[in-house]
CSV table of N, CA and C in Angstrom, one decimal:
chain,number,residue,atom,x,y,z
U,20,MET,N,-15.6,-18.0,94.9
U,20,MET,CA,-17.3,-18.0,95.6
U,20,MET,C,-17.5,-19.3,96.0
U,21,LYS,N,-17.6,-19.9,95.7
U,21,LYS,CA,-18.8,-21.4,96.9
U,21,LYS,C,-18.4,-20.7,98.3
U,22,ARG,N,-17.4,-20.2,98.8
U,22,ARG,CA,-17.1,-19.4,100.3
U,22,ARG,C,-17.7,-18.2,100.6
U,23,ILE,N,-18.2,-17.2,99.6
U,23,ILE,CA,-18.9,-16.1,99.7
U,23,ILE,C,-19.9,-16.8,100.0
U,24,LEU,N,-20.7,-17.1,99.1
U,24,LEU,CA,-21.8,-17.7,99.1
U,24,LEU,C,-22.1,-18.8,100.3
U,25,LEU,N,-21.7,-19.4,100.5
U,25,LEU,CA,-21.7,-20.1,102.3
U,25,LEU,C,-21.9,-18.9,103.1
U,26,VAL,N,-20.4,-18.0,102.6
U,26,VAL,CA,-21.2,-17.1,104.3
U,26,VAL,C,-22.1,-16.0,104.0
U,27,ILE,N,-22.3,-15.9,102.8
U,27,ILE,CA,-24.2,-15.3,102.7
U,27,ILE,C,-25.0,-15.6,103.6
U,28,ILE,N,-25.4,-16.8,102.7
U,28,ILE,CA,-26.4,-17.9,103.4
U,28,ILE,C,-26.1,-18.2,104.7
U,29,THR,N,-24.8,-18.2,105.6
U,29,THR,CA,-24.7,-18.6,106.7
U,29,THR,C,-25.6,-17.0,107.5
U,30,ALA,N,-24.9,-15.5,107.0
U,30,ALA,CA,-25.3,-13.9,107.5
U,30,ALA,C,-27.1,-14.2,107.6
U,31,VAL,N,-27.6,-14.8,106.0
U,31,VAL,CA,-29.1,-14.6,106.4
U,31,VAL,C,-29.2,-15.9,107.1
U,32,ALA,N,-29.7,-16.8,107.3
U,32,ALA,CA,-30.0,-17.8,108.7
U,32,ALA,C,-29.6,-16.9,109.8
U,33,LEU,N,-28.6,-16.9,109.9
U,33,LEU,CA,-28.3,-16.2,111.6
U,33,LEU,C,-29.0,-14.7,111.5
U,34,CYS,N,-29.3,-14.1,110.9
U,34,CYS,CA,-30.1,-13.1,110.5
U,34,CYS,C,-32.0,-13.2,110.7
U,35,SER,N,-32.3,-14.3,110.1
U,35,SER,CA,-33.2,-14.6,110.1
U,35,SER,C,-33.6,-15.1,111.1
U,36,CYS,N,-32.5,-15.9,112.5
U,36,CYS,CA,-33.0,-16.8,113.4
U,36,CYS,C,-32.7,-16.2,114.3
U,37,ALA,N,-32.2,-14.3,114.2
U,37,ALA,CA,-32.5,-13.1,115.1
U,37,ALA,C,-34.0,-12.9,115.6
U,38,ALA,N,-34.4,-12.7,113.6
U,38,ALA,CA,-35.5,-12.4,113.7
U,38,ALA,C,-37.2,-12.9,114.1
U,39,CYS,N,-36.6,-14.2,114.1
U,39,CYS,CA,-37.3,-15.4,114.6
U,39,CYS,C,-37.6,-15.6,116.3
U,40,LYS,N,-36.2,-15.4,116.5
U,40,LYS,CA,-36.2,-15.0,118.4
U,40,LYS,C,-36.8,-13.7,118.7
U,41,LYS,N,-36.8,-12.4,117.9
U,41,LYS,CA,-37.3,-11.3,118.3
U,41,LYS,C,-39.1,-12.0,118.3
U,42,GLN,N,-39.5,-12.1,117.3
U,42,GLN,CA,-41.3,-12.2,116.8
U,42,GLN,C,-41.4,-13.4,118.4
U,43,ALA,N,-40.8,-14.0,118.5
U,43,ALA,CA,-41.1,-15.1,119.5
U,43,ALA,C,-40.9,-14.9,120.9
U,44,ASP,N,-40.2,-13.5,121.3
U,44,ASP,CA,-40.2,-13.1,122.3
U,44,ASP,C,-41.2,-12.1,122.2
U,45,VAL,N,-41.5,-11.3,121.3
U,45,VAL,CA,-42.6,-10.4,120.7
U,45,VAL,C,-44.5,-11.1,121.4
U,46,GLN,N,-44.5,-12.2,120.7
U,46,GLN,CA,-44.9,-13.2,121.2
U,46,GLN,C,-46.1,-13.3,122.8
U,47,ASN,N,-44.3,-14.0,123.2
U,47,ASN,CA,-44.0,-14.3,123.9
U,47,ASN,C,-44.8,-13.3,125.3
U,48,LEU,N,-44.8,-12.0,125.2
U,48,LEU,CA,-44.4,-10.9,126.3
U,48,LEU,C,-46.3,-10.1,125.0
U,49,VAL,N,-46.8,-10.3,124.2
U,49,VAL,CA,-48.4,-9.9,123.8
U,49,VAL,C,-48.7,-11.3,125.0
U,50,ASP,N,-48.6,-12.7,124.9
U,50,ASP,CA,-49.3,-13.4,125.8
U,50,ASP,C,-49.1,-13.0,127.2
U,51,LYS,N,-48.9,-12.5,127.9
U,51,LYS,CA,-48.2,-12.1,129.1
U,51,LYS,C,-48.9,-10.6,129.7
U,52,VAL,N,-48.9,-10.3,128.6
U,52,VAL,CA,-49.5,-9.0,128.6
U,52,VAL,C,-51.1,-9.2,128.4
U,53,TRP,N,-51.3,-9.3,127.4
U,53,TRP,CA,-52.9,-9.6,127.4
U,53,TRP,C,-53.5,-10.3,129.0
U,54,ALA,N,-53.1,-11.7,129.3
U,54,ALA,CA,-53.3,-12.3,130.8
U,54,ALA,C,-52.8,-11.7,131.4
U,55,TYR,N,-52.1,-10.2,132.0
U,55,TYR,CA,-52.0,-9.2,132.5
U,55,TYR,C,-53.3,-8.2,132.8
U,56,SER,N,-53.9,-7.7,131.4
U,56,SER,CA,-54.9,-7.3,131.4
U,56,SER,C,-56.0,-7.5,131.7
U,57,GLN,N,-56.4,-9.5,132.0
U,57,GLN,CA,-57.4,-10.0,132.2
U,57,GLN,C,-57.9,-10.2,133.6
U,58,THR,N,-56.8,-9.7,134.4
U,58,THR,CA,-56.8,-10.0,135.3
U,58,THR,C,-56.5,-8.7,136.5
U,59,HIS,N,-56.2,-7.3,135.6
U,59,HIS,CA,-56.5,-5.9,135.9
U,59,HIS,C,-57.7,-5.2,134.6
U,60,PRO,N,-58.5,-5.5,135.5
U,60,PRO,CA,-59.7,-5.2,134.0
U,60,PRO,C,-59.8,-3.5,134.1
U,61,ASP,N,-59.7,-3.1,135.2
U,61,ASP,CA,-59.7,-1.3,135.1
U,61,ASP,C,-58.4,-0.8,134.7
U,62,GLY,N,-57.7,-1.4,134.6
U,62,GLY,CA,-56.3,-0.9,134.0
U,62,GLY,C,-55.3,-1.2,135.0
U,63,PHE,N,-54.1,-0.9,134.2
U,63,PHE,CA,-52.7,-1.1,134.6
U,63,PHE,C,-51.4,-0.5,134.6
U,64,THR,N,-50.1,-0.1,134.5
U,64,THR,CA,-48.4,-0.1,134.0
U,64,THR,C,-48.7,-0.6,134.2
U,65,ILE,N,-46.8,-1.6,133.4
U,65,ILE,CA,-46.2,-2.8,133.6
U,65,ILE,C,-44.6,-1.5,132.9
U,66,HIS,N,-43.9,-2.2,133.3
U,66,HIS,CA,-42.7,-2.1,133.0
U,66,HIS,C,-41.9,-3.6,132.4
U,67,ILE,N,-42.8,-3.9,131.3
U,67,ILE,CA,-42.1,-5.1,130.6
U,67,ILE,C,-41.1,-5.6,130.4
U,68,PRO,N,-40.0,-5.0,130.6
U,68,PRO,CA,-38.5,-6.0,130.7
U,68,PRO,C,-38.7,-6.6,132.3
U,69,ASP,N,-39.5,-6.5,133.2
U,69,ASP,CA,-39.5,-7.5,134.1
U,69,ASP,C,-41.1,-7.1,134.8
U,70,PHE,N,-41.1,-7.0,134.4
U,70,PHE,CA,-43.0,-7.2,135.0
U,70,PHE,C,-43.2,-6.5,135.6
U,71,SER,N,-42.8,-5.4,136.2
U,71,SER,CA,-42.8,-4.8,137.8
U,71,SER,C,-44.4,-3.9,137.3
U,72,GLU,N,-45.0,-3.5,138.0
U,72,GLU,CA,-45.4,-1.9,138.2
U,72,GLU,C,-44.9,-0.9,139.0
U,73,PRO,N,-45.0,0.3,138.4
U,73,PRO,CA,-44.1,1.5,139.4
U,73,PRO,C,-45.6,2.0,140.5
U,74,ASP,N,-45.2,2.1,141.6
U,74,ASP,CA,-46.7,3.2,142.7
U,74,ASP,C,-45.7,4.5,141.9
U,75,TYR,N,-45.2,4.8,141.3
U,75,TYR,CA,-45.0,6.3,141.3
U,75,TYR,C,-44.5,7.0,139.6
U,76,GLY,N,-45.3,7.5,139.7
U,76,GLY,CA,-45.2,8.2,138.3
U,76,GLY,C,-46.3,8.9,137.5
U,77,ILE,N,-45.6,9.7,136.5
U,77,ILE,CA,-47.2,10.5,136.0
U,77,ILE,C,-47.0,9.6,134.9
U,78,ALA,N,-48.4,8.4,133.8
U,78,ALA,CA,-48.4,7.8,132.9
U,78,ALA,C,-49.2,8.8,132.1
U,79,VAL,N,-48.4,8.8,130.4
U,79,VAL,CA,-48.6,9.0,129.4
U,79,VAL,C,-48.5,8.4,127.7
U,80,SER,N,-49.4,8.1,127.5
U,80,SER,CA,-49.4,7.5,126.1
U,80,SER,C,-48.7,8.3,124.6
U,81,TYR,N,-47.9,7.4,124.2
U,81,TYR,CA,-47.3,8.0,122.9
U,81,TYR,C,-48.7,8.0,121.9
U,82,ALA,N,-49.0,8.7,120.7
U,82,ALA,CA,-49.8,8.8,119.9
U,82,ALA,C,-49.4,7.3,118.9
U,83,ALA,N,-48.2,6.9,118.4
U,83,ALA,CA,-48.4,6.2,117.6
U,83,ALA,C,-48.1,5.0,117.9
U,84,THR,N,-49.0,4.4,119.2
U,84,THR,CA,-49.7,3.8,119.6
U,84,THR,C,-51.0,3.8,120.3
U,85,GLN,N,-51.9,4.7,119.7
U,85,GLN,CA,-52.6,5.7,120.5
U,85,GLN,C,-54.3,4.2,119.5
U,86,ASP,N,-55.0,3.7,120.1
U,86,ASP,CA,-56.9,3.4,119.6
U,86,ASP,C,-56.1,1.6,119.4
U,87,SER,N,-55.4,1.3,120.4
U,87,SER,CA,-54.9,-0.3,120.1
U,87,SER,C,-55.9,-0.9,121.0
U,88,HIS,N,-57.2,-1.7,120.8
U,88,HIS,CA,-58.2,-1.9,121.3
U,88,HIS,C,-58.1,-3.5,121.1
U,89,SER,N,-57.3,-4.5,121.1
U,89,SER,CA,-57.3,-5.5,121.2
U,89,SER,C,-56.1,-6.6,121.2
U,90,LYS,N,-56.1,-7.7,121.3
U,90,LYS,CA,-54.4,-9.0,121.9
U,90,LYS,C,-54.1,-8.1,119.9
U,91,ALA,N,-54.5,-8.1,119.0
U,91,ALA,CA,-54.0,-8.2,117.4
U,91,ALA,C,-53.1,-6.8,117.4
U,92,SER,N,-53.2,-6.1,118.5
U,92,SER,CA,-53.0,-4.3,118.3
U,92,SER,C,-51.4,-4.3,119.3
U,93,LEU,N,-51.2,-6.2,120.3
U,93,LEU,CA,-50.3,-6.2,120.8
U,93,LEU,C,-49.1,-6.1,120.3
U,94,PRO,N,-48.2,-6.8,119.3
U,94,PRO,CA,-47.2,-7.0,119.2
U,94,PRO,C,-46.8,-5.8,118.6
U,95,MET,N,-47.0,-4.3,117.8
U,95,MET,CA,-47.4,-2.7,118.3
U,95,MET,C,-46.9,-2.1,119.1
U,96,VAL,N,-47.9,-2.0,120.5
U,96,VAL,CA,-47.4,-2.1,121.5
U,96,VAL,C,-46.5,-2.2,122.0
U,97,ILE,N,-46.5,-3.7,122.0
U,97,ILE,CA,-45.4,-3.7,122.5
U,97,ILE,C,-43.9,-3.7,121.9
U,98,SER,N,-43.8,-3.7,121.0
U,98,SER,CA,-42.8,-3.4,120.2
U,98,SER,C,-42.5,-1.5,120.0
U,99,HIS,N,-43.7,-1.1,120.5
U,99,HIS,CA,-42.6,1.0,120.3
U,99,HIS,C,-42.2,0.8,121.6
U,100,ALA,N,-43.1,-0.1,123.4
U,100,ALA,CA,-42.4,0.3,124.0
U,100,ALA,C,-41.1,-0.2,124.5
U,101,GLN,N,-40.5,-1.0,123.5
U,101,GLN,CA,-39.3,-1.8,123.7
U,101,GLN,C,-38.2,-0.8,123.2
U,102,GLU,N,-38.8,0.1,121.7
U,102,GLU,CA,-37.7,1.1,121.4
U,102,GLU,C,-38.0,1.7,122.2
U,103,HIS,N,-38.8,2.5,122.9
U,103,HIS,CA,-39.2,3.8,123.8
U,103,HIS,C,-38.9,3.6,125.7
U,104,ASP,N,-40.0,4.0,125.7
U,104,ASP,CA,-39.5,3.6,127.9
U,104,ASP,C,-39.8,2.0,128.2
U,105,GLY,N,-40.3,1.2,127.6
U,105,GLY,CA,-40.3,0.0,128.6
U,105,GLY,C,-41.7,-0.2,129.3
U,106,TYR,N,-42.5,0.8,128.9
U,106,TYR,CA,-43.6,0.7,130.0
U,106,TYR,C,-45.2,0.2,129.2
U,107,VAL,N,-46.1,-0.6,129.1
U,107,VAL,CA,-47.1,-0.8,128.7
U,107,VAL,C,-47.9,-0.5,129.9
U,108,GLY,N,-48.8,0.1,128.8
U,108,GLY,CA,-50.5,0.6,129.8
U,108,GLY,C,-51.8,-0.2,129.4
U,109,GLY,N,-52.6,-0.2,129.7
U,109,GLY,CA,-53.8,-0.6,130.2
U,109,GLY,C,-55.0,-0.1,130.4
U,110,TRP,N,-56.0,0.6,130.0
U,110,TRP,CA,-57.2,0.9,130.8
U,110,TRP,C,-58.7,0.8,129.7
U,111,LEU,N,-59.3,0.6,130.8
U,111,LEU,CA,-60.6,0.5,130.5
U,111,LEU,C,-61.9,1.8,130.5
U,112,ASP,N,-62.4,1.7,128.4
U,112,ASP,CA,-62.7,3.3,128.3
U,112,ASP,C,-64.5,2.8,129.0
U,113,ALA,N,-64.6,3.6,129.6
U,113,ALA,CA,-66.0,3.3,130.9
U,113,ALA,C,-67.2,3.5,129.6
U,114,ASP,N,-67.1,5.0,128.4
U,114,ASP,CA,-68.0,4.8,127.8
U,114,ASP,C,-68.4,4.2,126.7
U,115,SER,N,-67.6,3.7,126.6
U,115,SER,CA,-67.3,2.8,124.9
U,115,SER,C,-66.6,0.9,125.4
U,116,GLY,N,-66.9,0.6,126.2
U,116,GLY,CA,-66.6,-1.0,126.8
U,116,GLY,C,-65.3,-1.3,126.3
U,117,LEU,N,-64.1,-0.4,125.4
U,117,LEU,CA,-63.1,-1.2,124.8
U,117,LEU,C,-62.3,-0.5,126.3
U,118,TYR,N,-61.3,-1.7,125.7
U,118,TYR,CA,-60.4,-1.9,126.3
U,118,TYR,C,-59.3,-1.8,126.0
U,119,TYR,N,-58.2,-0.3,126.5
U,119,TYR,CA,-57.2,0.2,125.6
U,119,TYR,C,-55.2,-0.1,125.9
U,120,PHE,N,-54.7,-0.3,124.9
U,120,PHE,CA,-53.0,-0.5,125.1
U,120,PHE,C,-52.1,0.3,124.8
U,121,ASP,N,-51.2,1.0,125.2
U,121,ASP,CA,-50.4,1.8,124.6
U,121,ASP,C,-49.3,1.8,125.3
U,122,SER,N,-48.2,2.4,124.7
U,122,SER,CA,-46.5,2.3,125.2
U,122,SER,C,-46.7,3.1,125.8
U,123,THR,N,-46.4,3.3,126.9
U,123,THR,CA,-46.7,4.9,127.7
U,123,THR,C,-44.9,5.3,128.3
U,124,ARG,N,-44.9,6.6,128.6
U,124,ARG,CA,-43.5,7.4,129.0
U,124,ARG,C,-44.0,7.4,130.1
U,125,LEU,N,-43.1,7.7,131.3
U,125,LEU,CA,-43.7,7.2,132.7
U,125,LEU,C,-42.6,8.8,133.5
U,126,PHE,N,-43.5,9.9,133.6
U,126,PHE,CA,-42.9,10.7,134.0
U,126,PHE,C,-42.2,11.0,135.2
U,127,PRO,N,-41.0,12.1,136.2
U,127,PRO,CA,-41.4,12.0,137.4
U,127,PRO,C,-42.7,12.5,137.9
U,128,GLU,N,-42.9,12.3,139.2
U,128,GLU,CA,-44.3,13.4,139.8
U,128,GLU,C,-44.6,14.7,140.1
U,129,ASP,N,-42.9,15.1,140.2
U,129,ASP,CA,-42.8,16.3,140.3
U,129,ASP,C,-42.3,17.1,138.3
U,130,GLU,N,-42.5,16.1,138.0
U,130,GLU,CA,-42.4,17.4,135.6
U,130,GLU,C,-43.9,16.7,135.3
U,131,ARG,N,-45.0,17.0,136.2
U,131,ARG,CA,-45.9,17.6,135.7
U,131,ARG,C,-46.3,18.4,134.7
U,132,ASP,N,-45.9,19.9,134.8
U,132,ASP,CA,-45.8,20.2,133.4
U,132,ASP,C,-45.3,19.7,132.0
U,133,GLU,N,-44.4,18.6,132.0
U,133,GLU,CA,-44.0,18.3,130.9
U,133,GLU,C,-44.5,17.2,130.4
U,134,ALA,N,-45.0,16.4,131.5
U,134,ALA,CA,-45.8,15.3,131.2
U,134,ALA,C,-47.2,15.7,130.7
U,135,ILE,N,-47.7,16.7,131.1
U,135,ILE,CA,-48.4,17.4,130.1
U,135,ILE,C,-48.5,17.8,128.8
U,136,ALA,N,-47.1,18.4,128.7
U,136,ALA,CA,-46.9,19.0,127.9
U,136,ALA,C,-47.1,17.4,126.2
U,137,PHE,N,-46.4,17.0,126.8
U,137,PHE,CA,-46.1,15.5,126.7
U,137,PHE,C,-47.7,15.0,126.0
U,138,GLY,N,-48.6,14.6,126.8
U,138,GLY,CA,-49.6,14.4,126.0
U,138,GLY,C,-50.1,15.3,125.4
U,139,LYS,N,-50.0,16.3,125.7
U,139,LYS,CA,-51.2,16.9,124.6
U,139,LYS,C,-50.5,17.0,122.9
U,140,ALA,N,-48.5,16.8,122.9
U,140,ALA,CA,-47.9,16.7,121.4
U,140,ALA,C,-48.0,15.6,120.9
U,141,ASN,N,-48.5,14.5,122.1
U,141,ASN,CA,-49.0,13.2,121.4
U,141,ASN,C,-50.8,13.0,121.8
U,142,GLY,N,-51.2,14.2,121.2
U,142,GLY,CA,-52.9,13.4,121.1
U,142,GLY,C,-53.5,13.5,122.4
U,143,GLN,N,-53.3,13.0,123.1
U,143,GLN,CA,-53.7,12.4,124.6
U,143,GLN,C,-55.0,13.5,125.7
U,144,ILE,N,-55.6,12.8,125.8
U,144,ILE,CA,-56.5,13.3,126.5
U,144,ILE,C,-57.4,13.4,127.9
U,145,SER,N,-55.8,12.3,128.4
U,145,SER,CA,-55.9,12.5,130.0
U,145,SER,C,-54.0,11.8,130.6
U,146,ALA,N,-53.5,12.3,131.3
U,146,ALA,CA,-52.4,11.1,131.9
U,146,ALA,C,-52.9,10.9,133.6
U,147,TYR,N,-52.1,10.0,133.8
U,147,TYR,CA,-52.7,9.4,135.2
U,147,TYR,C,-51.3,9.1,136.3
U,148,VAL,N,-51.7,9.8,137.4
U,148,VAL,CA,-50.4,9.4,138.1
U,148,VAL,C,-50.5,8.0,139.2
U,149,ILE,N,-49.8,7.4,138.9
U,149,ILE,CA,-50.3,6.3,139.8
U,149,ILE,C,-50.1,6.5,140.8
U,150,SER,N,-49.8,7.3,141.8
U,150,SER,CA,-49.0,7.4,143.3
U,150,SER,C,-50.8,7.6,144.2
U,151,THR,N,-51.3,8.7,143.6
U,151,THR,CA,-52.5,9.0,143.7
U,151,THR,C,-54.0,8.1,142.9
U,152,GLY,N,-54.0,7.8,141.4
U,152,GLY,CA,-54.9,7.4,141.1
U,152,GLY,C,-55.5,8.6,140.7
U,153,GLU,N,-55.2,9.8,140.4
U,153,GLU,CA,-55.9,10.9,140.1
U,153,GLU,C,-55.7,10.8,138.4
U,154,SER,N,-56.2,10.6,137.4
U,154,SER,CA,-56.9,11.3,136.3
U,154,SER,C,-56.6,13.1,136.2
U,155,ILE,N,-55.4,13.2,135.0
U,155,ILE,CA,-55.3,14.8,134.6
U,155,ILE,C,-55.8,14.7,132.9
U,156,ASP,N,-57.2,15.8,133.2
U,156,ASP,CA,-57.7,15.6,131.9
U,156,ASP,C,-56.9,17.1,131.0
U,157,LEU,N,-56.5,16.2,130.2
U,157,LEU,CA,-55.4,17.5,129.4
U,157,LEU,C,-56.5,18.3,128.6
U,158,THR,N,-57.4,17.9,128.2
U,158,THR,CA,-58.3,18.6,127.4
U,158,THR,C,-58.2,20.1,128.1
U,159,ARG,N,-58.2,19.8,129.4
U,159,ARG,CA,-58.0,21.3,130.4
U,159,ARG,C,-57.5,21.8,130.6
U,160,ASN,N,-55.8,21.5,130.9
U,160,ASN,CA,-54.6,21.6,131.4
U,160,ASN,C,-54.0,22.7,130.2
């Protein structure tokens, strides 16, 4: 009985440590993404595993992270990105003055129709062509 209890306590401790490490990793990424956004006021798309900026692709945000515009919302955005494509985007809405953060899916630029369909399915109003800086208005396409 004591042996079983020791195994259970050890398993719980290991799980808790793994959860703590994951939370610390997410918080580290939150701090890095936040700092990155401060030096990229007009917007960005980054691959969070290595903090590289893609120079090609169509960036489209997921609905699940829509309306995330504060540092407090970044843990959810980053966790979603880690579970999906690994990209986080940020952009300034000039009309409202709010800076938005999104978990982002990156499509090859020759898959424009697929990117538009994904954006519409996720309730997005635009997609962004990274290589050209073009914003695709999804309300008209």
